[in-house]
């Protein structure tokens, strides 16, 4: 087990498209464990995509219901795919370890159904709503090189990025 280093913008590796895994090997299982450990090491963490730790596999980990008391249901997903999006949309404040210090409201489907392969190579399906649904959409975006700020209007994105530059300028 190891804590992995998370890439931050403007690292161009965050813009690459991750490749599907052919099967969940011992290496992928250990990547999933390291990603989970990294996730739980960060405050207010909900999900992490392999692309964010510089690995171009379609792998992610999500725990959308952990509390101060401890971890909740941990999903380890390989080749996740959204097979159904609700027409109903919802706005929620999102942040991202790869865009530190930045939060903005992003509109996404309120519910999604996703398929994936679990750490034991079994096909699974999850019907998600609320935070879990938003997180699945956010993490799968990462696997396609998309960041949450890409969903903002150009004006809003500019404002958010300017604020980010300011934070950077004044941090040591
Ligand atoms: Zn993110």
Short mmCIF file of C-alpha atoms and ligand atoms in Angstrom, two decimals:
data_model
loop_
_atom_site.label_atom_id
_atom_site.label_comp_id
_atom_site.label_asym_id
_atom_site.label_seq_id
_atom_site.Cartn_x
_atom_site.Cartn_y
_atom_site.Cartn_z
CA UNK A 1 0.00 0.00 0.00
CA UNK A 2 1.20 3.48 -0.78
CA UNK A 3 -0.02 7.06 -0.93
CA UNK A 4 0.20 8.19 -4.56
CA UNK A 5 1.06 11.64 -5.81
CA UNK A 6 -1.90 13.44 -7.39
CA UNK A 7 -1.27 15.39 -10.60
CA UNK A 8 -2.51 18.98 -10.72
CA UNK A 9 -3.32 21.34 -13.59
CA UNK A 10 -1.73 22.35 -15.89
CA UNK A 11 -0.14 18.86 -16.07
CA UNK A 12 -1.00 17.66 -19.59
CA UNK A 13 -1.24 14.04 -18.44
CA UNK A 14 -4.64 15.00 -16.97
CA UNK A 15 -5.82 15.56 -20.55
CA UNK A 16 -5.01 12.07 -21.81
CA UNK A 17 -7.67 9.48 -22.47
CA UNK A 18 -7.33 6.37 -20.33
CA UNK A 19 -7.35 2.91 -21.91
CA UNK A 20 -9.68 0.08 -20.95
CA UNK A 21 -8.12 -2.71 -18.90
CA UNK A 22 -8.40 -6.21 -20.36
CA UNK A 23 -8.78 -7.79 -16.94
CA UNK A 24 -8.21 -6.89 -13.32
CA UNK A 25 -4.75 -8.31 -12.68
CA UNK A 26 -2.79 -8.29 -9.43
CA UNK A 27 -1.20 -5.01 -10.61
CA UNK A 28 -4.60 -3.37 -11.13
CA UNK A 29 -5.81 -4.65 -7.76
CA UNK A 30 -2.81 -3.12 -6.05
CA UNK A 31 -3.33 0.15 -7.98
CA UNK A 32 -6.94 0.18 -6.71
CA UNK A 33 -5.75 -0.35 -3.12
CA UNK A 34 -3.17 2.42 -3.38
CA UNK A 35 -5.77 4.75 -4.91
CA UNK A 36 -8.19 3.97 -2.06
CA UNK A 37 -5.48 4.67 0.50
CA UNK A 38 -4.69 7.96 -1.27
CA UNK A 39 -8.39 8.85 -1.34
CA UNK A 40 -8.81 8.30 2.39
CA UNK A 41 -5.64 10.29 3.07
CA UNK A 42 -7.25 13.45 1.61
CA UNK A 43 -9.86 15.61 3.35
CA UNK A 44 -13.38 15.73 1.90
CA UNK A 45 -12.46 13.08 -0.62
CA UNK A 46 -15.11 11.29 -2.63
CA UNK A 47 -13.39 9.78 -5.64
CA UNK A 48 -10.12 9.40 -7.50
CA UNK A 49 -9.40 8.38 -11.11
CA UNK A 50 -6.20 6.58 -12.16
CA UNK A 51 -5.44 9.40 -14.62
CA UNK A 52 -5.03 11.71 -11.60
CA UNK A 53 -2.12 9.59 -10.35
CA UNK A 54 -0.55 9.39 -13.80
CA UNK A 55 -1.82 5.91 -14.73
CA UNK A 56 -3.69 5.71 -18.03
CA UNK A 57 -6.08 2.89 -17.14
CA UNK A 58 -9.85 3.16 -16.90
CA UNK A 59 -9.82 2.60 -13.15
CA UNK A 60 -11.38 4.62 -10.35
CA UNK A 61 -12.25 4.44 -6.68
CA UNK A 62 -15.25 6.14 -5.07
CA UNK A 63 -16.58 6.41 -1.54
CA UNK A 64 -19.46 8.85 -1.56
CA UNK A 65 -20.79 8.10 1.90
CA UNK A 66 -17.85 8.21 4.25
CA UNK A 67 -18.30 10.34 7.35
CA UNK A 68 -16.10 11.58 10.18
CA UNK A 69 -16.74 8.21 11.78
CA UNK A 70 -14.99 6.40 8.97
CA UNK A 71 -15.20 4.96 5.47
CA UNK A 72 -18.49 4.17 3.79
CA UNK A 73 -19.16 1.92 0.80
CA UNK A 74 -15.97 1.82 -1.29
CA UNK A 75 -16.36 1.17 -5.01
CA UNK A 76 -13.32 -0.04 -6.94
CA UNK A 77 -14.21 0.14 -10.63
CA UNK A 78 -12.47 -0.94 -13.80
CA UNK A 79 -13.86 0.09 -17.20
CA UNK A 80 -16.79 2.05 -15.69
CA UNK A 81 -19.40 3.11 -18.19
CA UNK A 82 -22.60 5.09 -17.76
CA UNK A 83 -25.42 3.20 -19.46
CA UNK A 84 -28.27 5.51 -18.43
CA UNK A 85 -28.49 9.21 -17.53
CA UNK A 86 -31.61 10.73 -15.93
CA UNK A 87 -33.12 13.62 -17.84
CA UNK A 88 -33.43 15.46 -14.56
CA UNK A 89 -30.36 17.60 -13.91
CA UNK A 90 -29.01 18.87 -10.66
CA UNK A 91 -26.43 21.47 -9.62
CA UNK A 92 -23.86 20.65 -6.99
CA UNK A 93 -20.66 22.28 -5.79
CA UNK A 94 -17.71 20.26 -7.04
CA UNK A 95 -14.04 20.38 -6.31
CA UNK A 96 -11.15 18.30 -7.59
CA UNK A 97 -7.76 17.27 -6.18
CA UNK A 98 -6.27 18.10 -9.57
CA UNK A 99 -7.69 21.66 -9.50
CA UNK A 100 -6.84 22.53 -5.89
CA UNK A 101 -8.65 25.30 -4.04
CA UNK A 102 -11.38 25.54 -6.67
CA UNK A 103 -15.08 24.89 -6.19
CA UNK A 104 -17.90 25.59 -8.61
CA UNK A 105 -21.47 24.49 -9.25
CA UNK A 106 -21.64 21.93 -12.04
CA UNK A 107 -24.83 20.71 -13.70
CA UNK A 108 -25.05 16.95 -14.12
CA UNK A 109 -27.69 14.25 -14.41
CA UNK A 110 -29.34 13.71 -11.03
CA UNK A 111 -29.13 9.91 -11.42
CA UNK A 112 -27.11 7.49 -13.52
CA UNK A 113 -26.77 3.75 -13.98
CA UNK A 114 -23.22 2.54 -14.50
CA UNK A 115 -21.62 -0.80 -15.29
CA UNK A 116 -18.08 -1.76 -14.31
CA UNK A 117 -15.81 -4.67 -13.47
CA UNK A 118 -15.00 -5.08 -9.79
CA UNK A 119 -11.67 -6.05 -8.23
CA UNK A 120 -12.57 -9.74 -8.62
CA UNK A 121 -13.23 -9.36 -12.34
CA UNK A 122 -16.99 -9.61 -11.85
CA UNK A 123 -19.30 -7.41 -13.94
CA UNK A 124 -21.35 -5.11 -11.71
CA UNK A 125 -24.03 -2.47 -12.08
CA UNK A 126 -24.75 0.47 -9.80
CA UNK A 127 -27.86 2.66 -9.79
CA UNK A 128 -26.68 5.94 -8.35
CA UNK A 129 -28.22 9.23 -7.35
CA UNK A 130 -27.13 12.28 -5.39
CA UNK A 131 -23.45 12.61 -4.56
CA UNK A 132 -22.57 9.14 -5.85
CA UNK A 133 -24.13 9.93 -9.26
CA UNK A 134 -22.26 13.26 -9.51
CA UNK A 135 -19.02 11.60 -8.47
CA UNK A 136 -19.30 8.77 -11.02
CA UNK A 137 -19.81 11.39 -13.77
CA UNK A 138 -16.88 13.50 -12.48
CA UNK A 139 -14.50 10.52 -12.29
CA UNK A 140 -15.45 9.03 -15.66
CA UNK A 141 -14.84 12.49 -17.15
CA UNK A 142 -11.26 12.25 -15.81
CA UNK A 143 -10.78 9.00 -17.73
CA UNK A 144 -11.65 10.94 -20.89
CA UNK A 145 -9.32 13.85 -20.09
CA UNK A 146 -12.17 16.13 -18.99
CA UNK A 147 -11.99 18.32 -15.87
CA UNK A 148 -15.02 19.69 -14.00
CA UNK A 149 -14.08 23.27 -14.94
CA UNK A 150 -14.67 22.29 -18.60
CA UNK A 151 -18.40 22.16 -17.80
CA UNK A 152 -18.51 25.82 -16.73
CA UNK A 153 -19.40 28.70 -19.02
CA UNK A 154 -16.27 30.44 -20.43
CA UNK A 155 -16.84 33.46 -18.20
CA UNK A 156 -17.25 31.38 -15.06
CA UNK A 157 -14.26 29.23 -15.94
CA UNK A 158 -12.10 32.31 -16.40
CA UNK A 159 -13.17 33.62 -13.01
CA UNK A 160 -12.43 30.30 -11.33
CA UNK A 161 -9.02 29.98 -13.00
CA UNK A 162 -8.07 33.56 -12.08
CA UNK A 163 -8.88 32.82 -8.48
CA UNK A 164 -6.70 29.73 -8.76
CA UNK A 165 -3.78 31.78 -10.10
CA UNK A 166 -4.16 34.16 -7.18
CA UNK A 167 -4.07 31.31 -4.69
CA UNK A 168 -0.98 29.94 -6.41
CA UNK A 169 0.74 33.32 -6.43
CA UNK A 170 0.36 33.79 -2.72
CA UNK A 171 1.19 30.29 -1.63
CA UNK A 172 4.77 29.44 -0.82
ZN1 LIG B 1 -11.48 15.39 -10.06
#
